XYZ file of C-alpha atoms in Angstrom:
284
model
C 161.744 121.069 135.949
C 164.115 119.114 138.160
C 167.859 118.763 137.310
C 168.682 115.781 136.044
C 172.206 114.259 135.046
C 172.384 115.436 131.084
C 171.442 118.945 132.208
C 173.521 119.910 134.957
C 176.569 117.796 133.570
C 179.539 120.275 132.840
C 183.368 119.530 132.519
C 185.677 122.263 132.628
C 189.877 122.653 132.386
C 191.152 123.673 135.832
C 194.332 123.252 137.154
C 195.437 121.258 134.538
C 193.050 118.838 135.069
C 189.605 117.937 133.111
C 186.793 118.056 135.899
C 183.087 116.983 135.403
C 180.923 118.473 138.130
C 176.943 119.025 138.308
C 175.504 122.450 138.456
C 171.881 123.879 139.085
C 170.465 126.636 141.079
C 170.164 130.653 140.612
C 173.042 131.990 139.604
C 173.038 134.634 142.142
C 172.624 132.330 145.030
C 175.425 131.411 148.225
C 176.802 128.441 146.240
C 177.409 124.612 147.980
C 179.666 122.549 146.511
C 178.942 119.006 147.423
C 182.605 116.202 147.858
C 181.162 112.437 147.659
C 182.824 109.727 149.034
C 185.125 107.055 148.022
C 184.545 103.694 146.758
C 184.083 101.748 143.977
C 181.265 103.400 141.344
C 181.517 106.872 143.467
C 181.030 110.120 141.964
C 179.238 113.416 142.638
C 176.131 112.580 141.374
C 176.088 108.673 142.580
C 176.484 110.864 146.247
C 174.349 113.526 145.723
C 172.209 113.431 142.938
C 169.048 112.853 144.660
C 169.620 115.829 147.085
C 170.042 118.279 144.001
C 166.854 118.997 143.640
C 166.108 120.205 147.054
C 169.495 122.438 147.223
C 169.335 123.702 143.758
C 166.427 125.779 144.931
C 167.934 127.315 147.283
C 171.534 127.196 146.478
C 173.940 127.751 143.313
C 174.630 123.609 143.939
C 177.470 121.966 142.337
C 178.633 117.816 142.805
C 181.727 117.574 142.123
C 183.529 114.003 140.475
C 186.914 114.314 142.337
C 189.851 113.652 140.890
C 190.413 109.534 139.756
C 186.575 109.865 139.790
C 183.800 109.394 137.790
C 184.093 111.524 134.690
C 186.826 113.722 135.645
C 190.969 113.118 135.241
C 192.471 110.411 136.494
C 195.921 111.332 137.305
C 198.644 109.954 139.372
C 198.712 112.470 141.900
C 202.078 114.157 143.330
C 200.938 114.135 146.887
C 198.419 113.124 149.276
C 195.202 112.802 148.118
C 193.243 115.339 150.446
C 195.906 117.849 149.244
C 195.812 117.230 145.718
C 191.919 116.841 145.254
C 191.883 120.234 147.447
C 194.036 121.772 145.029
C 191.958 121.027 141.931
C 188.436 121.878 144.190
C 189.907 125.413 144.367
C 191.265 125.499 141.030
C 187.492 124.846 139.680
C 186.387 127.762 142.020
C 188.833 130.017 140.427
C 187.840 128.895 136.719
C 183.969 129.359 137.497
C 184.484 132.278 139.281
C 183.829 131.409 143.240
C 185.048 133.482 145.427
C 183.984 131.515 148.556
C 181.729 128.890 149.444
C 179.597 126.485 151.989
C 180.873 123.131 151.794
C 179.550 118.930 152.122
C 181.895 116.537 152.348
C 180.959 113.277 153.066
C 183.524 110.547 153.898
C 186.787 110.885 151.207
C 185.097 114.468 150.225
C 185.202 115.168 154.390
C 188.921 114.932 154.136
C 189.205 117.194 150.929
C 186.725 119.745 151.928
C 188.551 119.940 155.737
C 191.600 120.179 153.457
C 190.465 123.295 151.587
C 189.687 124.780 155.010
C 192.549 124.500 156.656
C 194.934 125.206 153.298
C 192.677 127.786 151.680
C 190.609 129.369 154.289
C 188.957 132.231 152.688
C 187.286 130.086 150.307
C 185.240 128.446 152.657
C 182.338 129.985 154.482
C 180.725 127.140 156.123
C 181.698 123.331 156.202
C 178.995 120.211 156.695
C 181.200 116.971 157.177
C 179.686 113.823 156.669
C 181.497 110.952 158.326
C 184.393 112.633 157.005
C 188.312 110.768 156.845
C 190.949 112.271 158.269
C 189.499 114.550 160.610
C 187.739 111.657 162.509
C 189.822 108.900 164.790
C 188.434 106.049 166.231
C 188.545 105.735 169.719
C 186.457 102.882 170.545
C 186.052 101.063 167.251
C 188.790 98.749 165.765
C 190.854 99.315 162.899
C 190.136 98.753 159.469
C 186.466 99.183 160.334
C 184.078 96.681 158.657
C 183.340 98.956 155.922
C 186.656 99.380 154.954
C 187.775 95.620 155.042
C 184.931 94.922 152.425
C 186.239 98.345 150.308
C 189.714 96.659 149.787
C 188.159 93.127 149.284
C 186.578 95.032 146.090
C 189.022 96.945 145.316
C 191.944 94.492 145.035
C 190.052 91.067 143.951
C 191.622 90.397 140.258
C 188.045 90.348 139.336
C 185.665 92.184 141.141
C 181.732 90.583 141.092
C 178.422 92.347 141.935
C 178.532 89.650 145.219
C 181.606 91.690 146.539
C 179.651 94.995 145.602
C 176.314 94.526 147.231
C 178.232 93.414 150.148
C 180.437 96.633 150.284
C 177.168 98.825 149.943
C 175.657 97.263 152.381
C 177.641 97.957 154.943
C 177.303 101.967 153.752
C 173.876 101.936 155.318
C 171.743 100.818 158.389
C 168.503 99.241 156.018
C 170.207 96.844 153.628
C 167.018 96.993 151.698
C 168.434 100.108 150.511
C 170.608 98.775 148.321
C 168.669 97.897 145.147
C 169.557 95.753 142.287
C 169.504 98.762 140.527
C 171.954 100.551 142.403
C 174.612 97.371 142.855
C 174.593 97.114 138.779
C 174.948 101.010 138.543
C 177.442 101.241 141.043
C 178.948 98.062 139.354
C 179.394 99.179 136.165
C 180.701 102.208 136.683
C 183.373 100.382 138.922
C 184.770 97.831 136.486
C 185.162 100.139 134.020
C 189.475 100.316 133.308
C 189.596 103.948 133.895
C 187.965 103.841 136.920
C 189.901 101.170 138.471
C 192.481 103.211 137.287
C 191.666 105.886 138.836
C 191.187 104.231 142.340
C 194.537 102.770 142.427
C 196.149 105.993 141.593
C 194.404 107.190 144.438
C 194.914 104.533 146.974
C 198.501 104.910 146.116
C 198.653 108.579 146.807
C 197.041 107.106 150.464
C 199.959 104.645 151.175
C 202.614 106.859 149.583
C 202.214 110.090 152.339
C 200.360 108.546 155.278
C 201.025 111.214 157.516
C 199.350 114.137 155.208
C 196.479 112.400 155.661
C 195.680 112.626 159.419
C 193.947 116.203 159.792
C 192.652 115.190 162.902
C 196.342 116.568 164.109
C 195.177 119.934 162.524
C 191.675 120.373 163.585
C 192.089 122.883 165.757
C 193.542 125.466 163.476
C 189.959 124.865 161.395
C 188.329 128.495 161.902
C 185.006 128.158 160.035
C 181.486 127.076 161.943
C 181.835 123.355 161.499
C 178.586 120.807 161.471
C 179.952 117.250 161.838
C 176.843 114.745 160.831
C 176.849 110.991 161.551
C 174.921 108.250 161.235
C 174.797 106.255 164.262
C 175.031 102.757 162.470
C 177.865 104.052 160.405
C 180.039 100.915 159.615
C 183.229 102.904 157.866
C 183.881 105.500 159.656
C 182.042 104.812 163.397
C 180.146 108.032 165.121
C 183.241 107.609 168.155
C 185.409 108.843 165.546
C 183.472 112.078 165.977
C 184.565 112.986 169.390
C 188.323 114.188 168.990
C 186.715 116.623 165.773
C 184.242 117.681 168.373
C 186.288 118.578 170.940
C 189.120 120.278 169.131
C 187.324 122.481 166.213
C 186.258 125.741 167.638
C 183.485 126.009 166.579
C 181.557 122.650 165.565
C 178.574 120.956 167.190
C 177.572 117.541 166.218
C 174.113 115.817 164.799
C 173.947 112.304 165.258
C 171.033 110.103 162.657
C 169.357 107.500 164.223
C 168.559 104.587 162.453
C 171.075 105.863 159.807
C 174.517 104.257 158.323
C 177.276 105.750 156.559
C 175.139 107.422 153.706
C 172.914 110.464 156.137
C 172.491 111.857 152.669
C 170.659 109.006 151.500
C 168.842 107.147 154.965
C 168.155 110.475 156.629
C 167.689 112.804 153.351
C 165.013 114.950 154.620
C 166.324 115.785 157.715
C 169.561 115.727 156.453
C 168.613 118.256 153.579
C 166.371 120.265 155.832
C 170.197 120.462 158.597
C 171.829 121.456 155.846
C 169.923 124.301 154.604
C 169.429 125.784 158.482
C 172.969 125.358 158.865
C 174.065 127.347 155.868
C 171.636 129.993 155.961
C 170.739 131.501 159.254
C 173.906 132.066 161.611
């Protein structure tokens, strides 16, 4: 039977802090543990959920709702937010028992899963990074990149409208026709909702607050672990020449490129994607 939402759903105390993840997969399994994006409506399974299936039978899989997401706290945190959503990622490892684990971090969840690498080393065997933040820096592409411009024309309208939302979507993929009704009313109503916008500012105030913290690209080199960084070659938020510094100054990372393919490889490219993935993490 595949997973589905009700049956994988899980929220546990860690850390001090009330965190809803998914789970599915053996039990006995190398374990992935999946960091969505940002943006309004994100969470783990909004990310990932359609990739569960295929990982779950391979992999003990969990999607994670990071902190001021989805169904998990919504604090105000104490420093910057790669730090302090690493900090509760390894305090749900420790409550459920993980020792160690591969890593995919796409976009906001790049910057917390490179986080938990550099910060807590042992507890990260292998990393995927999505189109991660932080660790990338644009050297071609201007600054704030289109997909960003329409993320804080959502995100700080007095009211937000499912207009602003398709057109902030949209700009997460190459084929608009991606973006469904369905998806702009899910995505929609998960974003309005007060605790969520809640949740959002906390977080984008934890971004202006320490700046600095936030630029891992500075730190890349120290990352030890085999790295795969994964674009999409369309990618509107965070542009594939952002990929390049990463590239050069990780030890050990190599670099797939989607064509065809925006800011959402998990979604545009998801067989390949899935199929990189699993290669990556299981043969050396």
């Amino acid at each position: 039977m595949s997973p589905t939402y009700q049956s994988t759903s899980r929220t546990v105390k860690a850390g001090g802090l009330a965190l809803h993840h998914h789970v599915a997969g053996p039990a006995d399994a190398p374990v992935v543990i999946m960091l969505h994006g940002g943006g309004p409506g994100a969470s783990g399974w909004s990310n990932f959920g359609a990739n569960l299936p295929h990982f779950a039978g391979r992999f003990r899989t969990l999607l994670v709702d990071l902190p001021c997401y989805g169904r998990s706290d919504k604090p105000e945190p104490d420093c910057d937010y790669f730090t302090f959503s690493a900090r509760a990622v390894v305090a749900l490892m420790d409550e459920l028992g993980i020792d160690s684990a591969h890593f995919i971090g796409n976009s906001l969840g790049g910057g917390t899963a490179v986080r938990i690498a550099l910060d807590h080393p042992d507890r990260v065997s292998k990393l995927l990074l999505m189109g991660p933040g932080g660790i990338s820096l644009n050297l071609f592409s201007a600054d704030p990149t289109e997909g960003i411009k329409r993320l804080f024309e959502f995100s700080l309208a007095p009211e937000p409208t499912r207009t602003a939302m398709r057109t902030f979507l949209t700009t997460l993929v190459h084929d608009p026709a991606v973006v469904t009704d369905a998806l702009v009313e899910e995505r929609y109503a998960q974003a309005i909702d007060p605790e969520a916008r809640l949740g959002n500012a906390r977080m984008a105030a934890a971004f202006t607050k320490w700046p600095e913290d936030t630029l891992l690209w500075r730190e890349a080199h120290r990352i030890t672990q085999p790295v795969l960084l994964t674009w999409g070659r369309e990618d509107r938020v965070n542009p594939v020449d952002g990929a390049f510094l990463a590239l050069k100054t990780i030890p050990d990372a190599r670099l797939h490129v989607f064509p065809r393919c925006g800011h959402w490889a998990q979604t545009e490219a998801a067989a390949e994607f899935n199929r990189l993935a699993t290669d990556f993490f299981l043969h050396p």
